[in-house]
Coordinates of C-alpha atoms in Angstrom, one line a residue:
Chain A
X25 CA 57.8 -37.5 23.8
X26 CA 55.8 -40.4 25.3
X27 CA 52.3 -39.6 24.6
X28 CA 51.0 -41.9 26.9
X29 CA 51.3 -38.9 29.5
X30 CA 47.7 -37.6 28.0
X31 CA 46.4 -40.4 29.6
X32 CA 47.4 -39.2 33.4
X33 CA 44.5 -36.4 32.6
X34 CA 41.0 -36.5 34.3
X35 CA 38.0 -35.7 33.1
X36 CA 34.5 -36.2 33.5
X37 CA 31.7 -36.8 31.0
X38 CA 29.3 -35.7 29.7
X39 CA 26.4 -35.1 27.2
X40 CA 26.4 -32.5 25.2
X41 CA 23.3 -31.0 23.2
X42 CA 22.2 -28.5 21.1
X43 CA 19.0 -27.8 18.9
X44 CA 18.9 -26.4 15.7
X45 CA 15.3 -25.3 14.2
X46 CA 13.7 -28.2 14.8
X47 CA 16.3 -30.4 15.3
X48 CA 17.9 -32.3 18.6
X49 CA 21.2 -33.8 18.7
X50 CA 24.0 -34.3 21.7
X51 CA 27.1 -36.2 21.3
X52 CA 29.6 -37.6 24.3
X53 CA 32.3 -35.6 25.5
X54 CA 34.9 -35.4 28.4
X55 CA 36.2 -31.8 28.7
X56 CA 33.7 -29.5 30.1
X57 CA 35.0 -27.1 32.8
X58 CA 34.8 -24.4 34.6
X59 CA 36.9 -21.8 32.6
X60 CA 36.4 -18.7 34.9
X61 CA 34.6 -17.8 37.7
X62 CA 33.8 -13.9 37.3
X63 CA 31.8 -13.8 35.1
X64 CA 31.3 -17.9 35.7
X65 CA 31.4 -19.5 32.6
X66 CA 31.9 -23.0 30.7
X67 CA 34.0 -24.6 28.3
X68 CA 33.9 -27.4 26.2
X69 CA 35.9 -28.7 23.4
X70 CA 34.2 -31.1 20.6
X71 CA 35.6 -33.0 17.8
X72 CA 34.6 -30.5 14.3
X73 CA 33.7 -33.8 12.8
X74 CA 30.4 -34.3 14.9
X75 CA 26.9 -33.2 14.3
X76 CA 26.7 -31.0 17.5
X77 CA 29.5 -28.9 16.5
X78 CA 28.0 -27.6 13.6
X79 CA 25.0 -27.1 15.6
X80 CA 26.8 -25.0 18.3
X81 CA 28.3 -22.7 15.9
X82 CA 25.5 -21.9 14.0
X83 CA 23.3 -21.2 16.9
X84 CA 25.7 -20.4 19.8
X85 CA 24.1 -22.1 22.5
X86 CA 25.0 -25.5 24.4
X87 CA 24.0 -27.4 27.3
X88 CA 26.2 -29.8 29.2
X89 CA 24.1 -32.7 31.2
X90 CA 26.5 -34.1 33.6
X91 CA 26.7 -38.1 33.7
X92 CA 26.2 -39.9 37.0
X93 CA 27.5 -43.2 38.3
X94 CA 23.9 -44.4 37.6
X95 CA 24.5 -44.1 33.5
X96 CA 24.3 -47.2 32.1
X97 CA 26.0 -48.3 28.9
X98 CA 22.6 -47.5 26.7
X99 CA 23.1 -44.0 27.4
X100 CA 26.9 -44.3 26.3
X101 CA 26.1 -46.0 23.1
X102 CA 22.8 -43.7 22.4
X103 CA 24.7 -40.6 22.7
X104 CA 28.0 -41.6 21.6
X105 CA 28.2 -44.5 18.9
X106 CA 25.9 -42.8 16.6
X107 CA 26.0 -40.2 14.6
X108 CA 22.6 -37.4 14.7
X109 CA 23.1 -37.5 11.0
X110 CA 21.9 -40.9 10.6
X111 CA 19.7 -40.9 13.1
X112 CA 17.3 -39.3 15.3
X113 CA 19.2 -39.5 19.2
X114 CA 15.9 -38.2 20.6
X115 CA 13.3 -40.3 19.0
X116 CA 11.1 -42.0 21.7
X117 CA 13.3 -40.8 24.5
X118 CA 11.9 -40.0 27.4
X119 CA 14.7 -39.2 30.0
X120 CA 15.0 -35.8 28.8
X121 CA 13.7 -32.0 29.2
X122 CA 13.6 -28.9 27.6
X123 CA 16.1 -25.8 29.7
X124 CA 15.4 -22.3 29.3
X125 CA 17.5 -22.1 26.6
X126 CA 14.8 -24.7 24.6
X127 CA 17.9 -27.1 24.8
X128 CA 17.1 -30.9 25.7
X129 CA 19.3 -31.9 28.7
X130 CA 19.3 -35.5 30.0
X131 CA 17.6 -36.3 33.3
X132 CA 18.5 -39.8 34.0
X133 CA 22.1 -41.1 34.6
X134 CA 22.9 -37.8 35.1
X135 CA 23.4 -35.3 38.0
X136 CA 23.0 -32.0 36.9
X137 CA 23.3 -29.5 34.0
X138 CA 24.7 -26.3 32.6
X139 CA 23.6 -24.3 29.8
X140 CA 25.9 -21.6 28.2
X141 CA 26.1 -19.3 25.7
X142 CA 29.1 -19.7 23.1
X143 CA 30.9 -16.2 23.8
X144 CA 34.4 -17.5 22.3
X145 CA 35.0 -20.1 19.4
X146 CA 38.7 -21.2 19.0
X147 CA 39.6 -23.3 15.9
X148 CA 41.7 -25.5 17.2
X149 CA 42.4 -28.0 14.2
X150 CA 40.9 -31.3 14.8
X151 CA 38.7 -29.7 17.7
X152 CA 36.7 -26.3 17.9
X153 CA 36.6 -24.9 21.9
X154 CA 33.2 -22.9 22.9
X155 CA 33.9 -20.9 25.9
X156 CA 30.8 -18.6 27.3
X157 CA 28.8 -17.0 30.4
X158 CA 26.4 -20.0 32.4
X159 CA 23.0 -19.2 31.2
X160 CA 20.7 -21.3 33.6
X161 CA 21.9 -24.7 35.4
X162 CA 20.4 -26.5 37.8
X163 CA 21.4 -30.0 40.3
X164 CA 19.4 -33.5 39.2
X165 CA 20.6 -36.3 41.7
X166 CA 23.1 -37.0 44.4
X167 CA 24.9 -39.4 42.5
X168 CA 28.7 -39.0 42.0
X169 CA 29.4 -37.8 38.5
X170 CA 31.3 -40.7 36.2
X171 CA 35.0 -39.6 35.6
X172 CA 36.2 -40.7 32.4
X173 CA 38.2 -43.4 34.2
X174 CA 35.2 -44.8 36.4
X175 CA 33.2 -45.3 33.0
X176 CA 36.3 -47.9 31.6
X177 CA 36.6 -49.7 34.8
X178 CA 32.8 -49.9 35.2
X179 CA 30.9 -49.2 33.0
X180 CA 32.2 -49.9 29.6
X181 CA 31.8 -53.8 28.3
X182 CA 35.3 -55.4 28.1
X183 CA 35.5 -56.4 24.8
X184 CA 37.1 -59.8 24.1
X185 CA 40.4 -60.3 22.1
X186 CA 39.7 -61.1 18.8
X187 CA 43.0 -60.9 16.7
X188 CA 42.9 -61.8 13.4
X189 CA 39.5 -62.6 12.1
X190 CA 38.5 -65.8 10.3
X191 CA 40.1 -64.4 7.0
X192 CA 43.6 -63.8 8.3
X193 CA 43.1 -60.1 8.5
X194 CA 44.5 -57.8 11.4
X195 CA 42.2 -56.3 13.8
X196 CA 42.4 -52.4 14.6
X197 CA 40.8 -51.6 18.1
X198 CA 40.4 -48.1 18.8
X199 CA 41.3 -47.6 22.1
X200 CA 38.9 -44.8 22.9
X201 CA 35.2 -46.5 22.0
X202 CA 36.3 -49.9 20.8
X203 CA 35.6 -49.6 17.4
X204 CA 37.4 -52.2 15.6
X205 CA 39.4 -51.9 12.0
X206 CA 40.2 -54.8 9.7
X207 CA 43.0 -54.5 7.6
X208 CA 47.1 -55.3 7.5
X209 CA 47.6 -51.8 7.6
X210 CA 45.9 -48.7 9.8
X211 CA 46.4 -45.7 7.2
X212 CA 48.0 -42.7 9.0
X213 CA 44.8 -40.4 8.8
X214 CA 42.5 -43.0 9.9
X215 CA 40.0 -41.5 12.1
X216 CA 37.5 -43.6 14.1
X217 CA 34.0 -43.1 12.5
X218 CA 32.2 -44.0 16.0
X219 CA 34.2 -41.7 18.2
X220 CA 36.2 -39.2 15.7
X221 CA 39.8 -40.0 17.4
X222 CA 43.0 -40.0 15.3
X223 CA 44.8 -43.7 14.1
X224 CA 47.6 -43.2 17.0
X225 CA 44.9 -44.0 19.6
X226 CA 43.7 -47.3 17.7
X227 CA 46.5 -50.5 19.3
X228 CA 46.7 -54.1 16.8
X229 CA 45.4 -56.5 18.3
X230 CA 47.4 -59.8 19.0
X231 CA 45.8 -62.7 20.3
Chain B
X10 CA 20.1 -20.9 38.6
X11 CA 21.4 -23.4 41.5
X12 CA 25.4 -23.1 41.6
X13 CA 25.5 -26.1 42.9
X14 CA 25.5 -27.6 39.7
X15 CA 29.3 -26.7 39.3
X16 CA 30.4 -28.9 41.4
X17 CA 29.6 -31.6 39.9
X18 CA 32.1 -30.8 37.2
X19 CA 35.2 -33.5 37.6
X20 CA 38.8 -32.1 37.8
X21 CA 42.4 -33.9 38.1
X22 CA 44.7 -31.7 40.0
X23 CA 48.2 -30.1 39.2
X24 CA 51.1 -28.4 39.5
X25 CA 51.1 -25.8 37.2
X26 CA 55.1 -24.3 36.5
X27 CA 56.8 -21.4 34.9
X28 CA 60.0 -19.9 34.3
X29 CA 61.3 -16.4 33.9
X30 CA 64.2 -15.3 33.5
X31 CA 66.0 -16.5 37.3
X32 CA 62.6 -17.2 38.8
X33 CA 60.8 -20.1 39.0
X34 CA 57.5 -20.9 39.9
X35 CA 54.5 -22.7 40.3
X36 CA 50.7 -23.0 41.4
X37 CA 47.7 -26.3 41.9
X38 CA 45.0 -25.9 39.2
X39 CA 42.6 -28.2 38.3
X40 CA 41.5 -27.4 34.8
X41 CA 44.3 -29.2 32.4
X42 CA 42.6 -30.5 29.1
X43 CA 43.7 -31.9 25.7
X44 CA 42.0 -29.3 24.3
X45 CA 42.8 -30.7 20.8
X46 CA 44.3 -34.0 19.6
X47 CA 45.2 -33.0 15.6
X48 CA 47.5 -31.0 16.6
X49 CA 47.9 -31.9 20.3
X50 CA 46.9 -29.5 22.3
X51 CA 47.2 -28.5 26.0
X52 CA 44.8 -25.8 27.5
X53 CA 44.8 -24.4 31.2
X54 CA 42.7 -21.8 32.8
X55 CA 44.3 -20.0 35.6
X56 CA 43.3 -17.5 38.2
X57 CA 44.6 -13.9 37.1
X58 CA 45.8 -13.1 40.8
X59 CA 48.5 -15.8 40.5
X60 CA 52.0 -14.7 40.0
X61 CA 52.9 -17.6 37.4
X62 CA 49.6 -15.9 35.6
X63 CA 52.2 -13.0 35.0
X64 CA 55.0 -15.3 34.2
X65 CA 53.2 -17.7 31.1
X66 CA 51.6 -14.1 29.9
X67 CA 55.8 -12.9 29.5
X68 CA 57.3 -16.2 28.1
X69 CA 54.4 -17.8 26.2
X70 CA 55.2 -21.3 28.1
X71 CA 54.0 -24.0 30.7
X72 CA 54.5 -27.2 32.2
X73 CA 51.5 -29.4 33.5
X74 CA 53.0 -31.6 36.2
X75 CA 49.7 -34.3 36.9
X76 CA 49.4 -35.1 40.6
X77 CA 48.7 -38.8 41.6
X78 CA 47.2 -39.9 44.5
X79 CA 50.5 -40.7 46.7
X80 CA 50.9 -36.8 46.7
X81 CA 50.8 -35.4 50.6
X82 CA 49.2 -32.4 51.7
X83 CA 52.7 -30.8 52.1
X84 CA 53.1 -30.4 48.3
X85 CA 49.5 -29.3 47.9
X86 CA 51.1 -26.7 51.0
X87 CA 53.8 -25.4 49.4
X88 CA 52.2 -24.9 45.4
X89 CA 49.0 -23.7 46.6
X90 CA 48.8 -22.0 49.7
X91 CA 51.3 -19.5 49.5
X92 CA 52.0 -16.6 46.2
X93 CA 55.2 -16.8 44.5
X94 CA 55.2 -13.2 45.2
X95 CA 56.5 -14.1 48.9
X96 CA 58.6 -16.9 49.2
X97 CA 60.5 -19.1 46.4
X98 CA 58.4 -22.2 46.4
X99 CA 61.3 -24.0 45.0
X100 CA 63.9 -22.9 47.6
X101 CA 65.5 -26.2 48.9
X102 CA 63.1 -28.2 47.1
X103 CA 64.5 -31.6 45.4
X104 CA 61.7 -33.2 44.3
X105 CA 62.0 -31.5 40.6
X106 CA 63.5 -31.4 37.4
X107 CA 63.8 -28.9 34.6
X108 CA 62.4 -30.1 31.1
X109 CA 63.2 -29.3 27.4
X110 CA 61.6 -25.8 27.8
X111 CA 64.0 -25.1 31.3
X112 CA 60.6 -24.8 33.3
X113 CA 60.4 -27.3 36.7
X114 CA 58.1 -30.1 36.5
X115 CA 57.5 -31.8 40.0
X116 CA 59.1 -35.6 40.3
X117 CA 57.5 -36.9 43.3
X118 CA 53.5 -37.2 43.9
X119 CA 53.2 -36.8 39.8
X120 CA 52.8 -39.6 37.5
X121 CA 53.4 -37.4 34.6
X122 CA 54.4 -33.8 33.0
X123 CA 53.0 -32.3 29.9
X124 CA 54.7 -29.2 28.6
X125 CA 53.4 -26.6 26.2
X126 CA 53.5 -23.4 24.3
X127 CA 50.8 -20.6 25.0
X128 CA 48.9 -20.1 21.3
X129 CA 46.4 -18.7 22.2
X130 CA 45.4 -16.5 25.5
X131 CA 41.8 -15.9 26.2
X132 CA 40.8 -12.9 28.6
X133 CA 38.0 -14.2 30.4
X134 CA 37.3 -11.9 33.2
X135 CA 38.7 -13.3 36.8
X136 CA 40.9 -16.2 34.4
X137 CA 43.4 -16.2 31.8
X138 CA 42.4 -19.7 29.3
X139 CA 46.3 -20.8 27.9
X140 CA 45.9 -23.1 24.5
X141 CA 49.2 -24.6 23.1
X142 CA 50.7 -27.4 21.3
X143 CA 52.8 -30.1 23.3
X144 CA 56.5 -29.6 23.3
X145 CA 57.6 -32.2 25.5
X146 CA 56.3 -35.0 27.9
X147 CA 56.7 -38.1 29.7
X148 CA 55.1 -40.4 32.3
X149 CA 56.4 -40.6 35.8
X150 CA 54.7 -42.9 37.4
X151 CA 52.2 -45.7 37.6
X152 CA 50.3 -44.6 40.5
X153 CA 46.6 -43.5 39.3
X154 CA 46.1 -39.1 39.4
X155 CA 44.6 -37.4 42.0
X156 CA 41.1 -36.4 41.2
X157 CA 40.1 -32.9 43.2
X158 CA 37.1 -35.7 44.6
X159 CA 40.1 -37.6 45.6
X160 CA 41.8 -34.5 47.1
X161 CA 39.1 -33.0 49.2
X162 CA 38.3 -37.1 50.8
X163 CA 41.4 -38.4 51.1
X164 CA 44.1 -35.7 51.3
X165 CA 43.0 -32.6 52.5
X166 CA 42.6 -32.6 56.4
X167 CA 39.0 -31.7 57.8
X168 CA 38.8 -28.5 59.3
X169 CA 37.5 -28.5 62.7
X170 CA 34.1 -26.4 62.7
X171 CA 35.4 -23.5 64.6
X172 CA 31.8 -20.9 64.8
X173 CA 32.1 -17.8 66.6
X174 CA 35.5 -16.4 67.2
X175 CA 36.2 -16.0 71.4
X176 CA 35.4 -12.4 70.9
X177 CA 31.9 -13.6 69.8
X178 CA 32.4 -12.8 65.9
X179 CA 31.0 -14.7 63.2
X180 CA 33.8 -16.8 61.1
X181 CA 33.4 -17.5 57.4
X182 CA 35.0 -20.2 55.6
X183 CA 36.4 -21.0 51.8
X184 CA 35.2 -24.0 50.9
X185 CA 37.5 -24.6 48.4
X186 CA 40.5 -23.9 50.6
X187 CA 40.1 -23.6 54.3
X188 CA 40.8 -20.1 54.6
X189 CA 38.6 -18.6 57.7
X190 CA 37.7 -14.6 57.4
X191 CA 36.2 -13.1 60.8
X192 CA 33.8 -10.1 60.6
X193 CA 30.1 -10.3 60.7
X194 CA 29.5 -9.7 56.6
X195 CA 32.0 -10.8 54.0
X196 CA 32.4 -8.1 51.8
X197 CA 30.7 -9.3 47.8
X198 CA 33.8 -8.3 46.3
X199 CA 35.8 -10.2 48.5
X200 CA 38.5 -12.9 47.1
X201 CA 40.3 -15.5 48.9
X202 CA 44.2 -14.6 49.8
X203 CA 45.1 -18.1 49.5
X204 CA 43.2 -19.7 46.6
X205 CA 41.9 -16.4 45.1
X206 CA 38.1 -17.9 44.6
X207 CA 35.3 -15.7 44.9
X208 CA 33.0 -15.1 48.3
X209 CA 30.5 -17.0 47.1
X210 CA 32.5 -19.7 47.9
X211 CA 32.7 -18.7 51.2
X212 CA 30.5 -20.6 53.5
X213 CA 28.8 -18.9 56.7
X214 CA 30.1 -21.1 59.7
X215 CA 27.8 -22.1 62.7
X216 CA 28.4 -24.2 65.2

């Protein structure tokens, strides 16, 4: 199996939120679609290890703010390199507002967003899927959303090779957000703490 | 609730391909995820109206084949605008091969094929949601995928705006397909022959 195939897939992205009580939290993802159309409803698949996830499945309610072309990396790193449990995502941010379903959705670099309930919750191992009926959604901007591959090319920072450090030690670069490991050796259930993915999508790098 | 909203969602595009027993098969969808990476996991969502529907229901199995960008309208054609109930889409047709799991996957306008078991099947009204772990895959080519942004610009052709029929009668139009249905009103429980969506995405045309 050459697993590189994954990467032929296409996806969007995307912030995802939920509230809890009184707290906020969203986290980055790239698989929200269109599951059915009658009834019309969403699905979304997030990593178990994240904050949100927890969220979703205690209260059963999401909402999916579409990224736009205008997202800049900020958003990216706000959203996605943190983690809601160390930190407060919403604190002093202003480019957001409350949906029907009391849910914070994003409203800048962004294009629109979808609220759903979570009807169906599949275990799926490293991943939970929520799938449910659209609950209110509305269109933010005429810009074109950001596919996954659109963010690399353009919007992500290329980070420069760094190979071994000053030490001598090998450098780990997850391949997904960048995060980088030092160490001779990657252990086999590594898993990124910035983005969640597994140790087969980190590469070593050489200089 | 502005339905708009939806499509701003980002899709790739594929062939979607089933065996059972003699026949083959195959439809375009444009919902394949990795739903999952720990175990790896496929998912698809797929129209209930479509014969290979029927077929992954019986045999529990799928190929994904992903369709890059030098893909012609022709295969989009011959996958998507005609039911398996009709003709043998693969009658006479070379541009295939049969994987691990015996299904077709597509070898020209691709760049990859992902095949998978169905673990789970999720009823969702007008779709069937298939969930699996990979069984076998491989890239094809280098040429980038097709996004269905991609599709609709650079690959579908532009239907000529065509209004009232000579007979004076008012034409409607799917927007996802093409497909033009004369009568005055479109019946609310109407669904497209060809790409089986809803009439809500049927547009009222005027010249």
């Amino acid at each position: 199996m050459n697993k590189e195939a994954m990467y032929k897939l296409s996806y969007g992205l995307f912030v995802l939120t939920a509230k809890e009580g009184k707290k906020d939290n969203g986290c980055i993802i790239n698989t929200a679609i269109q599951a059915a159309s009658a009834p019309n409803q969403l699905s979304i698949c997030i990593n178990k290890a994240n904050a949100t996830h927890d969220m979703i499945v205690n209260t059963g309610k999401f909402t999916v703010s579409v990224l736009s072309q205008a997202a800049d990396f900020e958003l990216f790193k706000r959203f996605g390199f943190q983690s809601g449990r160390d930190v407060d995502k919403f604190e002093g941010y202003e480019a957001c507002r409350r949906g029907e379903n009391g849910i914070y959705y994003v409203t800048e670099g962004t294009n629109a967003y979808i609220s759903a309930k979570a009807d169906h919750m599949i275990d799926l191992g490293s991943h939970t899927m929520f799938i449910g009926e659209i609950t209110d959604m509305d269109v933010l901007s005429k810009e074109p959303s950001v596919t996954y591959e659109y963010y690399l090319k353009e919007i992500k920072p290329k980070p420069e090779a760094v190979g071994k450090t000053e030490n001598g030690q090998t450098v780990w670069r997850c391949k997904i957000c960048g995060y980088e490991y030092v160490g001779e050796v990657l252990p086999e259930d590594y898993v990124c703490p910035i983005c969640k993915h597994p140790a087969s999508d980190f590469e070593k790098i050489v200089r």
